[in-house]
Amino acid sequence: MNRIVIHVFVFLGFCFLAATFSSAASAPDGTVKITSRSVSPGIGLSWGDGVLTYKGKDYSFTFQAKGLFREVDEKVTATELSGEVFNLKRPELFNGTYHKVDAGKTDVGGGSRATMKNSNGVTVNLVSAVEGRKFNLSRDGLSVKLETPKR
């Protein structure tokens, strides 16, 4: 009887640990907010800046993308994109070129989303809630660079 009780407690302990790791893995490590500053519709080039929030601190960054916005219109150039960051262990690992992993539409106001990943393994789920087609990452991806803090 004692062995059965011990086995039940061990089993419940494993279930608890599995649930803990599962929920921790799905929680984002940070968030991003990107504001497009300039878009060149004919060329398909855009550049701008944004803010990474990681462990309660804000880190400014710049980005440049080819093909980030296709079929650019006035709504797109003023739109803000935001998202969640996963697998980020240190802020500097946010730097790099992100390539599309997945793209599709969200139900939020008919907006669109894209999942991107860089060579450091950092994944960003980027969302725009403005109705209509907002952004589509090309093969060239999105190059991101954290700005050096001013002293």
PDB file of C-alpha atoms in Angstrom, residues 10 14 18 62 68 74 86 89 102 110 120 122 127 146 150:
ATOM      1  CA  VAL A  10       5.867  10.652  -7.731  1.00  0.00           C
ATOM      2  CA  PHE A  14       6.057  14.741 -12.533  1.00  0.00           C
ATOM      3  CA  ALA A  18       5.539  19.132 -16.692  1.00  0.00           C
ATOM      4  CA  THR A  62      16.608  50.239 -35.596  1.00  0.00           C
ATOM      5  CA  LEU A  68       8.409  44.404 -45.358  1.00  0.00           C
ATOM      6  CA  GLU A  74      -1.289  55.405 -46.072  1.00  0.00           C
ATOM      7  CA  PHE A  86      10.610  34.186 -27.352  1.00  0.00           C
ATOM      8  CA  LYS A  89      18.411  35.011 -23.125  1.00  0.00           C
ATOM      9  CA  ASP A 102       5.089  31.595 -40.575  1.00  0.00           C
ATOM     10  CA  GLY A 110      -8.628  41.716 -39.987  1.00  0.00           C
ATOM     11  CA  ASN A 120      20.440  33.304 -32.517  1.00  0.00           C
ATOM     12  CA  VAL A 122      15.167  34.388 -31.077  1.00  0.00           C
ATOM     13  CA  VAL A 127       1.147  41.537 -35.351  1.00  0.00           C
ATOM     14  CA  LEU A 146      20.030  47.447 -30.901  1.00  0.00           C
ATOM     15  CA  LYS A 150      23.661  57.070 -24.603  1.00  0.00           C
TER      16      LYS A 150
END
